[in-house]
């Protein structure tokens, strides 16, 4: 709690410094960085092998799943991403038979998570990835509510330093030069995943439409949905049949949130004072609780010492009584033996 108060104070100070202007929030439509990268997922090529899950898990050092990646029975139940799983593959029953779809962060051109974050803990990078910065986040979790794809997740089991977890398009690894493509893309055996510049991916999708007429719907999911995303889908069945929302429209998230966020400068200005008050109250409560604990500890120790002294007195008294009784028994025994000896002597005479 003390760490969370500190981060809250720090984050609020940062928000005040920027006058409450979240990244990518505002009425101006952002059409994306021209050379940003993304991934094209082809649902007609995915075979549901889960190797993309294994690749993501390996390169990001995530915990091993409860059931191994070669256990395809997990596809019998729909799954979603969580704090230990950045991507999942689900199987869907359609008129064309089973179809598989990979789910992860869509890396929106204008992310809802970023537009809802008043301390700018999210950033849309020029490379295309939407990333989260731990040192700025105050733990409000508005991003989890704002995301239309239900992607950001929270480490509820970590009481000291919980994080918001999600796919980051392997941005740290690619910028560091340790990977050329995201871990999931590199692990795909069927080229259902293609990594490249977004403009080239859109061109590649249309090229496949032309090469294989009748195989695909003439639509690239993510080209315009929610203002566009860096993760794109093509499919031979309606996207709603493979778990993708078709009710989002093409309006970017910040256009919905800009009105509400107009109040952010006022909130940001008052936030440090509010947090200071909360922090002071919390500190006072913590101090009182510590004093109560110390007093209770002192009383418990005093009581324990009294009980120990009383018990020791009992032990000593018992030991003394036992010692006295033993001496009396030995004296009595000696006297009895002396009397017997005297009687035997007198009979002999």
Short mmCIF file of C-alpha atoms in Angstrom, two decimals:
data_model
loop_
_atom_site.label_atom_id
_atom_site.label_comp_id
_atom_site.label_asym_id
_atom_site.label_seq_id
_atom_site.Cartn_x
_atom_site.Cartn_y
_atom_site.Cartn_z
CA UNK A 1 0.00 0.00 0.00
CA UNK A 2 2.80 2.38 0.77
CA UNK A 3 4.34 1.70 -2.64
CA UNK A 4 0.98 2.24 -4.36
CA UNK A 5 0.53 5.58 -2.54
CA UNK A 6 3.97 6.63 -3.66
CA UNK A 7 3.32 5.66 -7.27
CA UNK A 8 -0.03 7.40 -7.17
CA UNK A 9 1.57 10.59 -5.96
CA UNK A 10 4.32 10.31 -8.55
CA UNK A 11 1.90 9.58 -11.37
CA UNK A 12 -0.42 12.40 -10.39
CA UNK A 13 2.49 14.82 -10.34
CA UNK A 14 3.38 13.72 -13.86
CA UNK A 15 -0.24 14.23 -14.95
CA UNK A 16 -0.19 17.75 -13.55
CA UNK A 17 3.03 18.48 -15.40
CA UNK A 18 1.42 17.66 -18.74
CA UNK A 19 -1.87 19.39 -17.80
CA UNK A 20 -3.78 16.16 -18.05
CA UNK A 21 -3.18 15.43 -21.75
CA UNK A 22 -3.15 11.65 -22.22
CA UNK A 23 -1.25 10.14 -25.13
CA UNK A 24 -3.30 9.92 -28.32
CA UNK A 25 -6.34 11.52 -26.67
CA UNK A 26 -8.17 14.38 -28.24
CA UNK A 27 -10.54 15.30 -31.06
CA UNK A 28 -7.90 15.12 -33.82
CA UNK A 29 -7.90 11.80 -35.69
CA UNK A 30 -4.51 10.09 -35.71
CA UNK A 31 -4.08 7.99 -38.87
CA UNK A 32 -1.06 6.06 -37.64
CA UNK A 33 2.67 6.30 -38.08
CA UNK A 34 3.40 5.80 -41.80
CA UNK A 35 6.14 3.21 -41.32
CA UNK A 36 4.67 1.36 -38.35
CA UNK A 37 4.80 -2.43 -38.23
CA UNK A 38 2.09 -4.94 -37.48
CA UNK A 39 0.93 -8.49 -38.06
CA UNK A 40 -1.48 -9.98 -40.59
CA UNK A 41 -3.35 -13.06 -39.37
CA UNK A 42 -4.84 -15.36 -42.02
CA UNK A 43 -7.58 -17.49 -40.45
CA UNK A 44 -7.67 -19.78 -43.50
CA UNK A 45 -4.10 -20.90 -42.79
CA UNK A 46 -4.22 -21.33 -39.01
CA UNK A 47 -4.29 -25.01 -37.95
CA UNK A 48 -4.67 -24.42 -34.19
CA UNK A 49 -1.30 -25.96 -33.29
CA UNK A 50 -0.65 -23.44 -30.46
CA UNK A 51 2.98 -23.02 -31.49
CA UNK A 52 2.46 -19.26 -31.52
CA UNK A 53 1.45 -19.50 -27.84
CA UNK A 54 4.61 -21.47 -27.07
CA UNK A 55 6.78 -18.98 -28.97
CA UNK A 56 5.27 -16.02 -27.11
CA UNK A 57 5.69 -17.78 -23.77
CA UNK A 58 9.33 -18.61 -24.49
CA UNK A 59 10.59 -15.23 -25.69
CA UNK A 60 8.79 -13.34 -22.92
CA UNK A 61 9.80 -15.68 -20.10
CA UNK A 62 6.19 -16.26 -19.01
CA UNK A 63 5.18 -18.99 -16.54
CA UNK A 64 4.52 -22.44 -18.00
CA UNK A 65 0.79 -23.10 -18.55
CA UNK A 66 -1.13 -25.59 -16.43
CA UNK A 67 -1.52 -27.78 -19.53
CA UNK A 68 1.34 -28.11 -22.06
CA UNK A 69 1.21 -26.42 -25.45
CA UNK A 70 0.89 -29.70 -27.32
CA UNK A 71 -2.35 -30.43 -25.42
CA UNK A 72 -4.93 -29.35 -28.00
CA UNK A 73 -7.87 -30.33 -25.81
CA UNK A 74 -7.74 -26.79 -24.38
CA UNK A 75 -9.27 -25.68 -27.68
CA UNK A 76 -12.54 -27.29 -26.59
CA UNK A 77 -13.18 -24.32 -24.30
CA UNK A 78 -12.93 -20.63 -25.36
CA UNK A 79 -10.06 -18.84 -23.61
CA UNK A 80 -8.93 -15.25 -23.17
CA UNK A 81 -5.57 -13.71 -22.44
CA UNK A 82 -4.52 -13.12 -18.86
CA UNK A 83 -1.57 -11.74 -16.89
CA UNK A 84 0.47 -14.91 -17.58
CA UNK A 85 -0.67 -15.47 -21.16
CA UNK A 86 -0.23 -12.77 -23.78
CA UNK A 87 -1.88 -14.71 -26.61
CA UNK A 88 -4.31 -17.61 -27.03
CA UNK A 89 -5.74 -19.57 -29.95
CA UNK A 90 -9.42 -20.49 -29.95
CA UNK A 91 -11.38 -22.86 -32.17
CA UNK A 92 -14.75 -21.86 -33.62
CA UNK A 93 -17.41 -24.03 -35.27
CA UNK A 94 -18.57 -22.51 -38.56
CA UNK A 95 -20.41 -23.58 -41.71
CA UNK A 96 -17.00 -24.25 -43.24
CA UNK A 97 -15.97 -26.44 -40.34
CA UNK A 98 -13.60 -25.57 -37.49
CA UNK A 99 -11.77 -22.24 -37.86
CA UNK A 100 -9.02 -21.02 -35.54
CA UNK A 101 -8.17 -17.48 -34.46
CA UNK A 102 -5.29 -16.09 -32.46
CA UNK A 103 -6.19 -13.43 -29.89
CA UNK A 104 -3.89 -10.79 -28.39
CA UNK A 105 -3.60 -6.99 -28.15
CA UNK A 106 -4.77 -5.39 -31.41
CA UNK A 107 -2.32 -2.45 -31.05
CA UNK A 108 -4.87 0.17 -32.13
CA UNK A 109 -3.71 3.23 -34.06
CA UNK A 110 -5.51 5.30 -31.41
CA UNK A 111 -5.66 3.03 -28.38
CA UNK A 112 -8.64 3.17 -26.04
CA UNK A 113 -6.32 2.20 -23.19
CA UNK A 114 -4.13 5.23 -23.84
CA UNK A 115 -7.06 7.62 -24.21
CA UNK A 116 -8.49 6.45 -20.88
CA UNK A 117 -5.20 6.80 -18.98
CA UNK A 118 -4.87 10.22 -17.32
CA UNK A 119 -1.19 9.70 -16.41
CA UNK A 120 -0.08 8.53 -19.90
CA UNK A 121 1.09 5.10 -18.73
CA UNK A 122 0.39 3.81 -22.25
CA UNK A 123 2.22 4.90 -25.37
CA UNK A 124 1.67 4.21 -29.05
CA UNK A 125 5.17 3.76 -30.44
CA UNK A 126 6.18 4.78 -33.98
CA UNK A 127 7.00 1.10 -34.56
CA UNK A 128 3.32 0.24 -34.07
CA UNK A 129 3.26 -1.41 -30.65
CA UNK A 130 1.14 -0.13 -27.77
CA UNK A 131 3.25 -0.43 -24.62
CA UNK A 132 2.64 0.09 -20.90
CA UNK A 133 5.09 1.90 -18.61
CA UNK A 134 5.18 0.52 -15.07
CA UNK A 135 6.81 3.53 -13.43
CA UNK A 136 3.93 5.84 -14.42
CA UNK A 137 0.87 3.66 -13.79
CA UNK A 138 -1.17 4.42 -10.66
CA UNK A 139 -3.16 1.19 -10.80
CA UNK A 140 -6.57 2.69 -11.60
CA UNK A 141 -7.26 -0.04 -14.22
CA UNK A 142 -9.43 2.24 -16.37
CA UNK A 143 -7.59 0.76 -19.36
CA UNK A 144 -9.12 -2.64 -18.62
CA UNK A 145 -12.60 -1.13 -18.78
CA UNK A 146 -11.90 1.00 -21.85
CA UNK A 147 -10.39 -1.68 -24.11
CA UNK A 148 -13.12 -2.95 -26.49
CA UNK A 149 -11.16 -6.19 -26.98
CA UNK A 150 -10.79 -7.01 -23.23
CA UNK A 151 -7.01 -7.32 -23.42
CA UNK A 152 -5.19 -5.57 -20.51
CA UNK A 153 -5.12 -7.78 -17.41
CA UNK A 154 -3.97 -7.18 -13.84
CA UNK A 155 -1.69 -9.24 -11.60
CA UNK A 156 -4.20 -9.66 -8.79
CA UNK A 157 -2.04 -12.23 -6.99
CA UNK A 158 0.87 -9.81 -6.47
CA UNK A 159 0.06 -7.56 -3.48
CA UNK A 160 3.34 -5.60 -3.56
CA UNK A 161 4.03 -4.68 -7.18
CA UNK A 162 1.14 -5.73 -9.44
CA UNK A 163 1.44 -4.92 -13.14
CA UNK A 164 -0.85 -4.49 -16.11
CA UNK A 165 0.07 -7.28 -18.51
CA UNK A 166 -0.59 -7.63 -22.24
CA UNK A 167 1.02 -8.36 -25.60
CA UNK A 168 3.58 -5.69 -26.54
CA UNK A 169 4.23 -6.97 -30.08
CA UNK A 170 7.69 -8.04 -28.81
CA UNK A 171 8.66 -4.36 -28.93
CA UNK A 172 11.40 -4.70 -26.25
CA UNK A 173 13.01 -7.64 -28.05
CA UNK A 174 12.81 -6.21 -31.56
CA UNK A 175 14.14 -2.78 -30.59
CA UNK A 176 16.96 -4.48 -28.64
CA UNK A 177 17.85 -6.51 -31.71
CA UNK A 178 17.31 -9.92 -30.06
CA UNK A 179 14.37 -10.72 -32.38
CA UNK A 180 13.59 -9.84 -35.99
CA UNK A 181 9.89 -10.74 -35.75
CA UNK A 182 7.56 -11.29 -32.78
CA UNK A 183 7.91 -14.64 -31.05
CA UNK A 184 4.47 -15.83 -32.18
CA UNK A 185 5.20 -15.01 -35.83
CA UNK A 186 8.55 -16.78 -35.79
CA UNK A 187 6.96 -19.93 -34.35
CA UNK A 188 4.08 -20.24 -36.88
CA UNK A 189 4.65 -23.22 -39.22
CA UNK A 190 1.97 -22.31 -41.79
CA UNK A 191 2.64 -18.59 -42.36
CA UNK A 192 -0.74 -17.77 -40.89
CA UNK A 193 1.11 -14.84 -39.30
CA UNK A 194 3.04 -12.27 -41.31
CA UNK A 195 5.04 -9.43 -39.75
CA UNK A 196 5.82 -6.26 -41.68
CA UNK A 197 4.93 -2.67 -42.33
CA UNK A 198 1.22 -2.08 -41.98
CA UNK A 199 0.89 -0.65 -45.49
CA UNK A 200 2.61 -3.75 -46.90
CA UNK A 201 0.37 -6.05 -44.87
CA UNK A 202 -2.73 -4.36 -46.29
CA UNK A 203 -1.26 -4.83 -49.77
CA UNK A 204 -0.47 -8.50 -49.03
CA UNK A 205 -4.04 -9.12 -47.81
CA UNK A 206 -5.53 -7.71 -51.01
CA UNK A 207 -3.02 -9.73 -53.05
CA UNK A 208 -4.31 -12.91 -51.40
CA UNK A 209 -7.89 -11.85 -52.16
CA UNK A 210 -6.89 -11.58 -55.81
CA UNK A 211 -4.95 -14.89 -55.91
CA UNK A 212 -7.65 -16.96 -54.21
CA UNK A 213 -11.08 -15.64 -55.23
CA UNK A 214 -13.85 -17.09 -53.11
CA UNK A 215 -11.57 -18.10 -50.26
CA UNK A 216 -11.79 -14.83 -48.30
CA UNK A 217 -14.32 -12.23 -47.31
CA UNK A 218 -13.47 -9.00 -49.09
CA UNK A 219 -12.66 -7.21 -45.86
CA UNK A 220 -9.53 -6.65 -43.77
CA UNK A 221 -10.49 -6.55 -40.11
CA UNK A 222 -8.48 -3.82 -38.40
CA UNK A 223 -7.99 -1.62 -41.43
CA UNK A 224 -10.68 0.75 -40.19
CA UNK A 225 -12.26 -0.78 -37.04
CA UNK A 226 -11.97 1.61 -34.08
CA UNK A 227 -9.89 3.92 -36.27
CA UNK A 228 -7.60 1.07 -37.37
CA UNK A 229 -5.22 -1.37 -35.70
CA UNK A 230 -1.74 -2.69 -36.32
CA UNK A 231 -2.99 -6.25 -35.96
CA UNK A 232 -4.99 -7.22 -39.04
CA UNK A 233 -7.22 -10.21 -39.83
CA UNK A 234 -8.46 -11.86 -43.01
CA UNK A 235 -10.93 -14.74 -42.96
CA UNK A 236 -13.12 -16.95 -45.05
CA UNK A 237 -16.04 -16.70 -42.61
CA UNK A 238 -17.74 -13.67 -41.01
CA UNK A 239 -15.53 -12.20 -38.32
CA UNK A 240 -18.27 -12.44 -35.69
CA UNK A 241 -18.13 -16.23 -36.16
CA UNK A 242 -14.51 -16.24 -34.99
CA UNK A 243 -15.07 -14.06 -31.95
CA UNK A 244 -14.31 -10.60 -33.37
CA UNK A 245 -16.65 -7.71 -32.65
CA UNK A 246 -18.44 -6.24 -35.66
CA UNK A 247 -20.22 -3.52 -33.70
CA UNK A 248 -17.25 -1.24 -33.07
CA UNK A 249 -17.58 1.03 -36.09
CA UNK A 250 -14.67 3.06 -37.43
CA UNK A 251 -14.59 5.92 -34.92
CA UNK A 252 -11.34 6.01 -32.88
CA UNK A 253 -11.70 5.63 -29.12
CA UNK A 254 -10.37 9.13 -28.24
CA UNK A 255 -13.33 10.73 -30.03
CA UNK A 256 -15.57 9.06 -27.46
CA UNK A 257 -13.39 9.97 -24.51
CA UNK A 258 -12.24 13.48 -25.44
CA UNK A 259 -15.30 15.12 -23.86
CA UNK A 260 -14.83 13.31 -20.59
CA UNK A 261 -11.11 13.91 -20.68
CA UNK A 262 -11.65 17.67 -20.98
CA UNK A 263 -12.04 17.57 -17.21
CA UNK A 264 -8.69 15.85 -16.77
CA UNK A 265 -6.70 19.11 -16.31
CA UNK A 266 -8.94 20.01 -13.33
CA UNK A 267 -8.66 16.50 -11.93
CA UNK A 268 -4.92 16.48 -12.52
CA UNK A 269 -4.50 19.78 -10.69
CA UNK A 270 -6.45 18.52 -7.69
CA UNK A 271 -5.08 15.00 -7.77
CA UNK A 272 -1.79 15.65 -5.90
CA UNK A 273 -3.62 17.38 -3.05
CA UNK A 274 -6.17 14.59 -2.92
CA UNK A 275 -3.48 11.93 -2.90
CA UNK A 276 -1.49 13.84 -0.29
CA UNK A 277 -4.58 13.91 1.93
CA UNK A 278 -5.22 10.22 1.37
CA UNK A 279 -1.56 9.48 1.94
CA UNK A 280 -1.50 11.51 5.19
CA UNK A 281 -4.63 9.77 6.48
CA UNK A 282 -3.20 6.42 5.55
CA UNK A 283 0.09 7.24 7.25
CA UNK A 284 -1.74 8.31 10.41
CA UNK A 285 -3.74 5.10 10.37
CA UNK A 286 -0.59 3.08 9.76
CA UNK A 287 1.18 4.87 12.62
CA UNK A 288 -1.73 4.27 15.00
CA UNK A 289 -1.88 0.64 13.93
CA UNK A 290 1.86 0.26 14.51
CA UNK A 291 1.55 1.83 17.98
CA UNK A 292 -1.34 -0.47 18.84
CA UNK A 293 0.66 -3.45 17.67
CA UNK A 294 3.68 -2.39 19.71
CA UNK A 295 1.49 -1.87 22.82
CA UNK A 296 -0.19 -5.23 22.30
CA UNK A 297 3.23 -6.84 21.87
CA UNK A 298 4.51 -5.24 25.08
CA UNK A 299 1.44 -6.42 26.99
CA UNK A 300 1.77 -9.90 25.55
CA UNK A 301 5.44 -10.05 26.51
CA UNK A 302 4.70 -8.83 30.04
CA UNK A 303 1.95 -11.39 30.44
CA UNK A 304 4.23 -14.10 29.07
CA UNK A 305 6.96 -13.10 31.51
CA UNK A 306 4.50 -13.20 34.43
CA UNK A 307 3.26 -16.61 33.39
CA UNK A 308 6.83 -17.79 32.94
CA UNK A 309 7.81 -16.53 36.40
CA UNK A 310 4.76 -18.19 37.96
CA UNK A 311 5.49 -21.43 36.18
CA UNK A 312 9.15 -21.25 37.22
CA UNK A 313 8.09 -20.68 40.84
CA UNK A 314 5.85 -23.73 40.63
CA UNK A 315 8.67 -25.79 39.16
CA UNK A 316 11.07 -24.62 41.85
CA UNK A 317 8.55 -25.32 44.63
CA UNK A 318 7.90 -28.77 43.22
CA UNK A 319 11.62 -29.42 42.89
CA UNK A 320 12.17 -28.35 46.50
CA UNK A 321 9.27 -30.50 47.69
CA UNK A 322 10.57 -33.46 45.69
CA UNK A 323 14.06 -32.91 47.06
CA UNK A 324 12.78 -32.70 50.67
CA UNK A 325 10.66 -35.80 50.20
CA UNK A 326 13.61 -37.67 48.71
CA UNK A 327 15.83 -36.68 51.65
CA UNK A 328 13.13 -37.74 54.11
CA UNK A 329 12.78 -41.07 52.31
CA UNK A 330 16.52 -41.65 52.41
CA UNK A 331 16.72 -40.72 56.11
CA UNK A 332 13.79 -42.97 56.91
CA UNK A 333 15.34 -45.78 54.93
CA UNK A 334 18.69 -45.31 56.69
CA UNK A 335 17.01 -45.30 60.09
CA UNK A 336 15.05 -48.44 59.23
CA UNK A 337 18.21 -50.18 58.05
CA UNK A 338 20.08 -49.08 61.22
CA UNK A 339 17.24 -50.37 63.40
CA UNK A 340 17.24 -53.69 61.57
CA UNK A 341 20.98 -53.95 61.99
CA UNK A 342 20.71 -53.17 65.71
CA UNK A 343 17.95 -55.73 66.16
CA UNK A 344 19.98 -58.39 64.36
CA UNK A 345 22.98 -57.63 66.56
CA UNK A 346 20.93 -57.94 69.72
CA UNK A 347 19.49 -61.29 68.64
CA UNK A 348 23.02 -62.55 67.96
CA UNK A 349 24.16 -61.72 71.38
#
